[in-house]
mmCIF file of C-alpha atoms and ligand atoms in Angstrom:
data_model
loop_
_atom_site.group_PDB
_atom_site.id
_atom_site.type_symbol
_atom_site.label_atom_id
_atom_site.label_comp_id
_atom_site.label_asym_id
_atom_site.label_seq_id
_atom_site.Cartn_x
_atom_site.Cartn_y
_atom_site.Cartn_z
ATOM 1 C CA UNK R 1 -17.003 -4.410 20.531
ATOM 2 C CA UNK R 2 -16.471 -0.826 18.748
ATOM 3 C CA UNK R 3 -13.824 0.986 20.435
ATOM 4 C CA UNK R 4 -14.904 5.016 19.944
ATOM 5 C CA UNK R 5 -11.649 5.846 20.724
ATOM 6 C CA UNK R 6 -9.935 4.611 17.588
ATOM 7 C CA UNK R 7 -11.310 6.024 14.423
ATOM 8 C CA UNK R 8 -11.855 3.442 11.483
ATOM 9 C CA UNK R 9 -12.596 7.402 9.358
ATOM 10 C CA UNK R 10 -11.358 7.747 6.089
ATOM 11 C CA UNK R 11 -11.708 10.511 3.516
ATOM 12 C CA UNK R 12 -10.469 9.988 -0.779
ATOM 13 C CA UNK R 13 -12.186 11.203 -3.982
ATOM 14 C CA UNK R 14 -13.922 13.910 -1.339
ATOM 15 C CA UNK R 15 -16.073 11.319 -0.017
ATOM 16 C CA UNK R 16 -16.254 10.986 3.544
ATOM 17 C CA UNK R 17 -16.531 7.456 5.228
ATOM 18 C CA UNK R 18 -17.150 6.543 8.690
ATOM 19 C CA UNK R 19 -15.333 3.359 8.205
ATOM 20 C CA UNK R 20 -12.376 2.331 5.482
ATOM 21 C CA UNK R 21 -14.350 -0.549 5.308
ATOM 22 C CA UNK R 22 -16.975 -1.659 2.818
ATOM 23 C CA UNK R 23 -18.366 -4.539 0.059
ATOM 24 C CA UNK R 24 -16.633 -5.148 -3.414
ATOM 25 C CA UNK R 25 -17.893 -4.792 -6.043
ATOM 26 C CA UNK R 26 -19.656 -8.294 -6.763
ATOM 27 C CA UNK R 27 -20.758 -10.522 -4.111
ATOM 28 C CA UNK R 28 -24.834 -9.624 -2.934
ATOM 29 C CA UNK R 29 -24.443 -5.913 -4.003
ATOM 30 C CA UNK R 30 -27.006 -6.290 -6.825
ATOM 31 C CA UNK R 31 -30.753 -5.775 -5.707
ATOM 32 C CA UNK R 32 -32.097 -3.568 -3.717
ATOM 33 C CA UNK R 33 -32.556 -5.603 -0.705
ATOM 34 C CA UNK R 34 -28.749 -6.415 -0.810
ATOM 35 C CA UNK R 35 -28.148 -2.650 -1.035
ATOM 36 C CA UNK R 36 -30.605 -1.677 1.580
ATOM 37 C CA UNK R 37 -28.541 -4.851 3.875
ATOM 38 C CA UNK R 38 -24.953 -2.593 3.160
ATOM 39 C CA UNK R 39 -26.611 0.368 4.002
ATOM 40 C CA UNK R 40 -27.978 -0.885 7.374
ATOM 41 C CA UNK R 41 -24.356 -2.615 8.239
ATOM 42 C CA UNK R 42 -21.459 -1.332 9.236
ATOM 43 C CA UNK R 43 -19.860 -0.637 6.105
ATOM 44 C CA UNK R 44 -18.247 2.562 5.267
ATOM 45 C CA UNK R 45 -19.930 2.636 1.936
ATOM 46 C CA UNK R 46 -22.522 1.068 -0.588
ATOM 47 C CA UNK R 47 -20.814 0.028 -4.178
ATOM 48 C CA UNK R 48 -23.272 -1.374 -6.198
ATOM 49 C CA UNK R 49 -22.685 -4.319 -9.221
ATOM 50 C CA UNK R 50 -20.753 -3.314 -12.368
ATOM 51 C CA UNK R 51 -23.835 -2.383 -14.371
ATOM 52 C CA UNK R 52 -24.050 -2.494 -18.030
ATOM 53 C CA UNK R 53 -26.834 -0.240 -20.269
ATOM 54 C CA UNK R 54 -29.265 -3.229 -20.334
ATOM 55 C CA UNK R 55 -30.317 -5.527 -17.246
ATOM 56 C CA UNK R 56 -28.067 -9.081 -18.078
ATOM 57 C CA UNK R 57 -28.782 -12.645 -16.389
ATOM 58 C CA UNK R 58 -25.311 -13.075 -16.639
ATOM 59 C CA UNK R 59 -23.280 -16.912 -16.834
ATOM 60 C CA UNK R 60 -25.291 -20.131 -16.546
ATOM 61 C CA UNK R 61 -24.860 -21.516 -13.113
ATOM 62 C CA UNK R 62 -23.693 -22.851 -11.396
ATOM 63 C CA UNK R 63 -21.091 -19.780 -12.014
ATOM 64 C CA UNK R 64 -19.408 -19.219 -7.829
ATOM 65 C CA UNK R 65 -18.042 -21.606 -6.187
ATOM 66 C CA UNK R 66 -15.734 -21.310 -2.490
ATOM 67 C CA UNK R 67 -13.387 -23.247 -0.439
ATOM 68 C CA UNK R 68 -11.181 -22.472 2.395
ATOM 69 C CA UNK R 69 -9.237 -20.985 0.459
ATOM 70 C CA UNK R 70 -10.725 -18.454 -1.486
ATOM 71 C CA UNK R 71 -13.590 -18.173 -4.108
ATOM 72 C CA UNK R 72 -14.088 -18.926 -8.038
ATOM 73 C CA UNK R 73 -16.491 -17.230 -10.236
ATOM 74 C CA UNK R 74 -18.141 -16.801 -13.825
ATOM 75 C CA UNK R 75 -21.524 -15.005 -13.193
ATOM 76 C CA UNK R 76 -20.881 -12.917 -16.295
ATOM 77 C CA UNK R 77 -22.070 -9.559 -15.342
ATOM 78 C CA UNK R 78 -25.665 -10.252 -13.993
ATOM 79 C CA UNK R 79 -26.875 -6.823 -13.029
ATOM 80 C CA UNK R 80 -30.287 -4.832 -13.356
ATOM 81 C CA UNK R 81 -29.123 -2.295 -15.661
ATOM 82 C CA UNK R 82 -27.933 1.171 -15.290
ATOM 83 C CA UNK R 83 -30.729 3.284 -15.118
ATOM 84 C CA UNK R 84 -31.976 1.004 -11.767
ATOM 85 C CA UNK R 85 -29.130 2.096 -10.039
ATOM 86 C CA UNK R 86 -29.231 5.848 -10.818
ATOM 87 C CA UNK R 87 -33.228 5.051 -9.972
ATOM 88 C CA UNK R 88 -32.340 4.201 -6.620
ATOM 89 C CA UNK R 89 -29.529 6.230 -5.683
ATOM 90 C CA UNK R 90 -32.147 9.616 -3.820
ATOM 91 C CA UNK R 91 -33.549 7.027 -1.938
ATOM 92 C CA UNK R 92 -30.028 5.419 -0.881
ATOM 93 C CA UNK R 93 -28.919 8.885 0.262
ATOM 94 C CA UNK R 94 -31.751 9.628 2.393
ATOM 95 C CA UNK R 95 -32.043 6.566 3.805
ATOM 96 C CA UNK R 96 -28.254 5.620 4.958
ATOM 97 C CA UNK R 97 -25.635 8.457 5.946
ATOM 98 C CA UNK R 98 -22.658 7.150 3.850
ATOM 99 C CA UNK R 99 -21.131 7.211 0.231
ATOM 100 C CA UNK R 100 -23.066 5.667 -2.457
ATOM 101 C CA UNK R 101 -20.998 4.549 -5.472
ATOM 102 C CA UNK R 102 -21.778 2.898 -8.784
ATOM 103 C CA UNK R 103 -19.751 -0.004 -10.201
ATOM 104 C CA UNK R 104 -19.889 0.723 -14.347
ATOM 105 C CA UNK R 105 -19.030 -2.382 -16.919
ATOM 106 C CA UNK R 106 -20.358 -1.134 -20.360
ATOM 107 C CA UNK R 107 -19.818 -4.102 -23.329
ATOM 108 C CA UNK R 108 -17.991 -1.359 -25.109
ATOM 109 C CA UNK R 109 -16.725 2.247 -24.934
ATOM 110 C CA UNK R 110 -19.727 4.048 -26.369
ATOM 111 C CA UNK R 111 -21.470 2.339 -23.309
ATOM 112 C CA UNK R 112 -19.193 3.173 -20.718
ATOM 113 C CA UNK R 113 -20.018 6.813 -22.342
ATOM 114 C CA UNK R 114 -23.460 6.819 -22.246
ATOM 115 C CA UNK R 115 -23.644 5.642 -18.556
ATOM 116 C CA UNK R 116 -21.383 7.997 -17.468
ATOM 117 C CA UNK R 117 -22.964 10.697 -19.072
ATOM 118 C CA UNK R 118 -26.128 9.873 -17.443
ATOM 119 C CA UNK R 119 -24.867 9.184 -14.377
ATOM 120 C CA UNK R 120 -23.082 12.684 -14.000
ATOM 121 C CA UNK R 121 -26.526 13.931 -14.109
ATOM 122 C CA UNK R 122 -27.653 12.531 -10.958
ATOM 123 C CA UNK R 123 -26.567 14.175 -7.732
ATOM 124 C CA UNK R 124 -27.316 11.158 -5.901
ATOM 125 C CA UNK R 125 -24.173 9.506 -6.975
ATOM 126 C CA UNK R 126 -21.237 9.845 -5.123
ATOM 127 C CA UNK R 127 -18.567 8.630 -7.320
ATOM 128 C CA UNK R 128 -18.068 5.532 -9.899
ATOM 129 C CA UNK R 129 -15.933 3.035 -10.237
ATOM 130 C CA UNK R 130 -15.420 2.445 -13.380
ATOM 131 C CA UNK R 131 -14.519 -1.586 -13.846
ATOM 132 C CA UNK R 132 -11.890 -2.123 -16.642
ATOM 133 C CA UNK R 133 -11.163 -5.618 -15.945
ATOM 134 C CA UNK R 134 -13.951 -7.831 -15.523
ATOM 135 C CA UNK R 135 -12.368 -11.338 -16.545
ATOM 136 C CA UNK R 136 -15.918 -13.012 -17.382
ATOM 137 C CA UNK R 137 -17.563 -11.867 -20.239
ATOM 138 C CA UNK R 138 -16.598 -14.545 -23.034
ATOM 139 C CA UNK R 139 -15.248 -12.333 -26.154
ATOM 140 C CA UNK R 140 -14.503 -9.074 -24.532
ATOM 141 C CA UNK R 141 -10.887 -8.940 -22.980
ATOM 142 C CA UNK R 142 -9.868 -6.881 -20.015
ATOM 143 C CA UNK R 143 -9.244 -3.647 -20.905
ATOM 144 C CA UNK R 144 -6.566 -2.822 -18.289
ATOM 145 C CA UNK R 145 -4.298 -5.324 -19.279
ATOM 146 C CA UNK R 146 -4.507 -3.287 -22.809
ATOM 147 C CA UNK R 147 -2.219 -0.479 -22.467
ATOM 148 C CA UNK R 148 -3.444 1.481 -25.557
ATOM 149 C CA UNK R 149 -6.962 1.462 -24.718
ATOM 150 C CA UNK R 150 -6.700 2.119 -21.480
ATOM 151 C CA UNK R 151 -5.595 5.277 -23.025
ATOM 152 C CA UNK R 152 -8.389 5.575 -25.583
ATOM 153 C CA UNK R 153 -10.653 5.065 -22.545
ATOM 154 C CA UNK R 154 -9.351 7.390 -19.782
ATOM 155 C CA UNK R 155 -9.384 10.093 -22.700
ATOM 156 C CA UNK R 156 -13.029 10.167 -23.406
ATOM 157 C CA UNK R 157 -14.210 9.010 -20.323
ATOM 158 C CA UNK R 158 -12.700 11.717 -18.715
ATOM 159 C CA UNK R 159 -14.416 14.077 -21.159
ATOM 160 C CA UNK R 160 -18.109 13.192 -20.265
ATOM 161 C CA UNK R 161 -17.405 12.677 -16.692
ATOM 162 C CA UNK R 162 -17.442 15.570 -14.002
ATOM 163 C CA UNK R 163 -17.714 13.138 -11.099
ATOM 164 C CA UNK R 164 -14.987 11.480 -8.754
ATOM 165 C CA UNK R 165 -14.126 8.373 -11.196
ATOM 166 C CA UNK R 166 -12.280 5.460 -9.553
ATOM 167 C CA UNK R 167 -10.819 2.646 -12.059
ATOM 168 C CA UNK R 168 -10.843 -0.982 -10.522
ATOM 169 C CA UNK R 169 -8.159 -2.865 -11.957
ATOM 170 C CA UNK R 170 -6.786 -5.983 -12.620
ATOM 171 C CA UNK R 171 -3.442 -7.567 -10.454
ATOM 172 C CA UNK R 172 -0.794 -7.058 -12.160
ATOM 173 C CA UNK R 173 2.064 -9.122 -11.984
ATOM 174 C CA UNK R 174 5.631 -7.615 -14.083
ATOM 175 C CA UNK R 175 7.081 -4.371 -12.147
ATOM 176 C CA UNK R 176 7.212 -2.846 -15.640
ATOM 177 C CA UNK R 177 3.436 -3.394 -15.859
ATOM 178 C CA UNK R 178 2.850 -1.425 -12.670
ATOM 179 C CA UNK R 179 4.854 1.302 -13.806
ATOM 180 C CA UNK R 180 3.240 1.926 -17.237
ATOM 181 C CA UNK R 181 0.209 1.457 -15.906
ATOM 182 C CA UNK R 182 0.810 4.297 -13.393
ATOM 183 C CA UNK R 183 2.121 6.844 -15.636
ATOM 184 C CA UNK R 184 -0.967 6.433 -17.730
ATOM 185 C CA UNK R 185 -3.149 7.043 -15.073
ATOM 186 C CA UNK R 186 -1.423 9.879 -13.442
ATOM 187 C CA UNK R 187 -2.078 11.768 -16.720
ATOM 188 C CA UNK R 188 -5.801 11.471 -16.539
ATOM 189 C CA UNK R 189 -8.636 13.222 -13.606
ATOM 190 C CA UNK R 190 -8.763 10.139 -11.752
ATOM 191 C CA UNK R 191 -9.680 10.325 -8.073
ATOM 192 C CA UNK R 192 -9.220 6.677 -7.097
ATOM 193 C CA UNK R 193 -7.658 3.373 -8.281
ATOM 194 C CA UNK R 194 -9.358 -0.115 -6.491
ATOM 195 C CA UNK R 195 -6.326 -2.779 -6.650
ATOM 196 C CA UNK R 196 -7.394 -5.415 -7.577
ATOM 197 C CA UNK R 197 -10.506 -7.260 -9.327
ATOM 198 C CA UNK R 198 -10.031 -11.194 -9.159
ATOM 199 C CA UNK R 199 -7.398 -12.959 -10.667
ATOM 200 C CA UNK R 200 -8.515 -13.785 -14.036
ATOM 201 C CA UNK R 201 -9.475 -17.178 -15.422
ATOM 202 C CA UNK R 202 -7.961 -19.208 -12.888
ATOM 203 C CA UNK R 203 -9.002 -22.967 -12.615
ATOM 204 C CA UNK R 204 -10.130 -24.945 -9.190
ATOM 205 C CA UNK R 205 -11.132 -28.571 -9.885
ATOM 206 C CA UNK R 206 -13.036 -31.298 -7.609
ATOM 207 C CA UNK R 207 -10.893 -34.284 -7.320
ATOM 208 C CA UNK R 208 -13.466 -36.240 -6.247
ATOM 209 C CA UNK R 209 -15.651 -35.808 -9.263
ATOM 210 C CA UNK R 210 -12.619 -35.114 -11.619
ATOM 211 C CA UNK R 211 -14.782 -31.994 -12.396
ATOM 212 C CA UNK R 212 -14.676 -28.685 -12.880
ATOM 213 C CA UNK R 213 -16.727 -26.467 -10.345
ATOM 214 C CA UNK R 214 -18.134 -23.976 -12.389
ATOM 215 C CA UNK R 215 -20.524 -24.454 -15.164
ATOM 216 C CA UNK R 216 -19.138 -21.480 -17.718
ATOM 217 C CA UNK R 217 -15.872 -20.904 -20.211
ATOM 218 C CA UNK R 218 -14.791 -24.896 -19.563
ATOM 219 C CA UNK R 219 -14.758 -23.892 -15.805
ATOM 220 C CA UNK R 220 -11.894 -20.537 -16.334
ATOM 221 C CA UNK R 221 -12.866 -17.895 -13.693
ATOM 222 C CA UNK R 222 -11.638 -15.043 -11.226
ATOM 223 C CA UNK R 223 -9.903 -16.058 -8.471
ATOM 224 C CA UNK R 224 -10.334 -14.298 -5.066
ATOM 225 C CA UNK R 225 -10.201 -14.700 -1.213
ATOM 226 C CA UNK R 226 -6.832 -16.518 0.612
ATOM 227 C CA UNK R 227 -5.151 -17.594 -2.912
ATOM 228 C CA UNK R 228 -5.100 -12.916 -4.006
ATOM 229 C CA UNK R 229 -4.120 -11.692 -1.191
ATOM 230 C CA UNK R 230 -0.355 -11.488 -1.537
ATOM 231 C CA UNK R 231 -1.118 -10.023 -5.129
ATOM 232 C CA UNK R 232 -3.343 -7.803 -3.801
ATOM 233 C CA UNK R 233 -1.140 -6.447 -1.371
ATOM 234 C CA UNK R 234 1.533 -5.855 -3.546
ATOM 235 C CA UNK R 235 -0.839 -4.276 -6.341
ATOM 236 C CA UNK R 236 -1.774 -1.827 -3.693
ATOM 237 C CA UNK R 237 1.829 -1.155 -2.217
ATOM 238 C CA UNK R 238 3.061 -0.723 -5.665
ATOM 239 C CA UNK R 239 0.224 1.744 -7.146
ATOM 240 C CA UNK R 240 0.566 3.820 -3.867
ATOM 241 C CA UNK R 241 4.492 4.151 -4.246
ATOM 242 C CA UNK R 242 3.474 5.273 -8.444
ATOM 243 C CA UNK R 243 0.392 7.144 -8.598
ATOM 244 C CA UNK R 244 0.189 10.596 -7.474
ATOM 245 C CA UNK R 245 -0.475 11.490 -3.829
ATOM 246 C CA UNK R 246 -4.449 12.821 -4.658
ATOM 247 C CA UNK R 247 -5.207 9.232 -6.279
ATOM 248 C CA UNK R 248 -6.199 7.018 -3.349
ATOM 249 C CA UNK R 249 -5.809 3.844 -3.732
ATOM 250 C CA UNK R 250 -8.769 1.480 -2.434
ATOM 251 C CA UNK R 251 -7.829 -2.041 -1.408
ATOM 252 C CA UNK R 252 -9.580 -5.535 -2.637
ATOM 253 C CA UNK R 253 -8.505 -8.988 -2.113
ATOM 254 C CA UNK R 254 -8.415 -11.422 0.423
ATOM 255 C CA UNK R 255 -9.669 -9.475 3.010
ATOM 256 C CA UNK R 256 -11.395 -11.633 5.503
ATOM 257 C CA UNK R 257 -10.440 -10.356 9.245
ATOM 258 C CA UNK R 258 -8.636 -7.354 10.727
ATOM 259 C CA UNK R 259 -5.231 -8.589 10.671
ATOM 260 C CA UNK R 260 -5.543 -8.467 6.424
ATOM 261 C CA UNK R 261 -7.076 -5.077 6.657
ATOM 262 C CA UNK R 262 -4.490 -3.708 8.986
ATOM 263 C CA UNK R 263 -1.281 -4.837 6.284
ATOM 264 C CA UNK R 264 -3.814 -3.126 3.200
ATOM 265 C CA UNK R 265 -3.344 -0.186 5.194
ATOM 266 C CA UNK R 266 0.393 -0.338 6.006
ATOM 267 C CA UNK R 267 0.520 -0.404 2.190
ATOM 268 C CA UNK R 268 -0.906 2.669 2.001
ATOM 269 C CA UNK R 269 -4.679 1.503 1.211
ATOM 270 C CA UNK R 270 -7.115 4.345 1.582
ATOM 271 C CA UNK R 271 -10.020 1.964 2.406
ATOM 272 C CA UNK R 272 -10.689 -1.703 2.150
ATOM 273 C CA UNK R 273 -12.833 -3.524 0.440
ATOM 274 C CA UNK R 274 -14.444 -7.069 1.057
ATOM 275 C CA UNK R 275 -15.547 -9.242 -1.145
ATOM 276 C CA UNK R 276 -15.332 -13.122 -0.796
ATOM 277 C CA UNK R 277 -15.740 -12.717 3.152
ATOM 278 C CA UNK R 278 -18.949 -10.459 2.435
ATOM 279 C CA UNK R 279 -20.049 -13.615 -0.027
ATOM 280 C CA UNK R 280 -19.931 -16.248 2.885
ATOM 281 C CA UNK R 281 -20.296 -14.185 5.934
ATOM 282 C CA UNK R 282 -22.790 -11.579 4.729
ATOM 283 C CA UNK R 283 -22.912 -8.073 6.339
ATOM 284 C CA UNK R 284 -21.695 -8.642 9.544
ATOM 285 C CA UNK R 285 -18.151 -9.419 8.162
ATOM 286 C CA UNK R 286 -18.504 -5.296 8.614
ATOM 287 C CA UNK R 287 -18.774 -5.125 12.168
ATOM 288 C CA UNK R 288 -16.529 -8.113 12.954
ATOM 289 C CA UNK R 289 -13.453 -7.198 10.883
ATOM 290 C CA UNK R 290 -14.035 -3.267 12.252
ATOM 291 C CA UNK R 291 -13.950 -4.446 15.760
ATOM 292 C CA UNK R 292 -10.527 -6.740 14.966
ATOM 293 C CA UNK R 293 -8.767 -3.898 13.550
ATOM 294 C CA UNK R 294 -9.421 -1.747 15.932
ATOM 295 C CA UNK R 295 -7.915 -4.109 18.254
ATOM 296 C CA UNK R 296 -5.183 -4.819 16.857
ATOM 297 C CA UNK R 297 -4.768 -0.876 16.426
ATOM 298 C CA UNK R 298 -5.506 -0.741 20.143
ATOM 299 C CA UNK R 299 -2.556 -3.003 21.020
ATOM 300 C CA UNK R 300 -0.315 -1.049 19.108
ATOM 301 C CA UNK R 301 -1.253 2.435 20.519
ATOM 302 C CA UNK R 302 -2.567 3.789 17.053
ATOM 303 C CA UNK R 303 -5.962 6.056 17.161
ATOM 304 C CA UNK R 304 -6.645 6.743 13.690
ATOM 305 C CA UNK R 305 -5.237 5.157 10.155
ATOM 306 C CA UNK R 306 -3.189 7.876 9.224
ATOM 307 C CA UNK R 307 -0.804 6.806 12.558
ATOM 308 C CA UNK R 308 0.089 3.563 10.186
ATOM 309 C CA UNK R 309 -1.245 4.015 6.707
ATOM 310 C CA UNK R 310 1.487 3.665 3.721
ATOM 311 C CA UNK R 311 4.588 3.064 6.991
ATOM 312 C CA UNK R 312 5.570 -0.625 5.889
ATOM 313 C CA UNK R 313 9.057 -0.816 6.660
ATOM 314 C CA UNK R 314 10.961 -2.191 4.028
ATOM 315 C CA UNK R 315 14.975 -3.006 4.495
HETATM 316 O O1 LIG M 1 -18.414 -12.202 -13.614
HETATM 317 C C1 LIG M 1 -18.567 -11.083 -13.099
HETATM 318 O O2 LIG M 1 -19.672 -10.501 -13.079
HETATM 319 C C2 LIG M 1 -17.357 -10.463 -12.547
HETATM 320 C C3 LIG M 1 -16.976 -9.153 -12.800
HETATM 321 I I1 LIG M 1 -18.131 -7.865 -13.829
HETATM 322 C C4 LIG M 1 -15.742 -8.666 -12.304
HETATM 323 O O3 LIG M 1 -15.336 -7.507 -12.502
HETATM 324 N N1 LIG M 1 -14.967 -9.516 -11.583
HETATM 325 C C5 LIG M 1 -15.346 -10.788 -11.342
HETATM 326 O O4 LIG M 1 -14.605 -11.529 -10.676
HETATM 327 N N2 LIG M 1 -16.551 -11.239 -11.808
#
């Protein structure tokens, strides 16, 4: 059960949340059913799909696939288009009392632009998270493992956009990579970094059928749940440690009860993200993981995140 005593409350890109916990980007965060289902959970927040200028189908299926061990996908980007999610948004906010935030994917830069112009007009929006390294869409790369146009990016996003502006980004994996990475993005208004979207164009394969499991790119897709998590942690231990202290740092990957939400937060995680959990649970993975942290924050005499946030001892 909810324990009122111990606060779940967080606060970055001055957005307040009731709980650090809420959906990824990705997983049943599409329609506006699935948004009206986030808005009646538990979660801290609504984040919609990365959204391109046009509505897409995305991938041919099947495109997500899950084991015990974490999750596969290709869907490719199905979403309903921008303008239905700056449509929606006055409705979201009188309807649910929490953060609404839009997940942007534009095909190109002059996109990205023209979203995020648009979207700055609309009060309604809380923030966007702009998505620099979605690993499905055959032909385009992800930008954040491109140094140089991350930098082309940040520079004229940041020109059109008045907004708090998140970037969700990629694992990296080479210390050097963290730390170039970092520097760029400490130069630029950026209120928030999510760490991290899937692995990219990883392969899972049914013996049985000697088989691929997913129909698109010869079966390549992002990797998430159980097999991330370690990367994720570290991705979020190591941007916190870089990026300047008014950047929170939002945690994805691997989350699926409160004992991996509690060591996102040692890392110095600002809030917590699910997303293969939210896939195969749905939203009561909101609820359940709240009450285990709490717990487990209960046991060890904290009331509020801030008691353990960012304090992973290291020898
Ligand atoms: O295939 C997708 O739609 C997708 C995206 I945009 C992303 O950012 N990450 C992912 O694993 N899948």
């Amino acid at each position: 059960m909810n324990d009122t005593n111990i606060s779940l409350a967080t606060a970055f890109a001055g957005l307040e949340l009731h709980s650090c916990l809420y959906n990824a980007s990705g997983p049943w965060c599409t329609t506006r059913e699935d948004l009206d289902s986030i808005g009646k959970s538990s979660s801290g927040a609504i984040l919609t799909k990365s959204c391109t200028l046009e509505e897409r189908a995305g991938n041919p299926s099947p495109r997500y696939y899950e084991n015990q061990l974490g999750s596969i996908n290709s869907m490719g980007l199905p979403n309903k288009g921008y303008k239905f999610y700056g449509e929606i948004a006055a409705d979201i906010q009188s309807d649910f009392d929490k953060p609404y935030l839009i997940s942007v994917s534009g095909l190109s830069l002059k996109n990205n632009l023209y979203m995020l112009a648009e979207l700055n007009g609309n009060s309604n929006v809380s923030a966007i998270e702009l998505n620099l390294s979605c690993p499905n869409v055959p032909g385009k790369p992800q930008t954040a493992y491109d140094f140089k146009q991350v930098v082309h990016v940040l520079t004229e996003v940041t020109k059109v956009n008045a907004k708090p502006l998140g970037i969700k980004l990629p694992p990296y994996f080479d210390i050097i990579h963290f730390e170039e990475m970092a520097a760029i993005i400490n130069e630029f208004e950026v209120s928030f970094v999510t760490c991290v979207n899937s692995i990219g164009n990883g392969l899972v394969i049914d013996v049985e059928k000697e088989a691929v499991v997913i129909r698109p790119k010869g079966g390549f897709g992002g990797i998430g749940g159980d097999y991330i998590k370690p990367t994720a942690l570290a991705n979020v231990r190591k941007f916190r440690e870089l990026l300047r202290k008014d950047i929170a740092v939002i945690a994805c990957g691997g989350v699926k009860n409160g004992v991996d939400a509690f060591e996102h937060i040692l890392c110095g995680a600002d809030a917590v993200q699910i997303g293969t959990q939210y896939h195969r649970e749905g939203t009561s993975c909101f609820s359940r993981i709240a009450a285990e942290l709490q717990d487990i924050m209960k046991n060890k005499g904290y009331a509020k995140l801030s008691d353990f946030k960012g304090k992973l001892i290291q020898y």
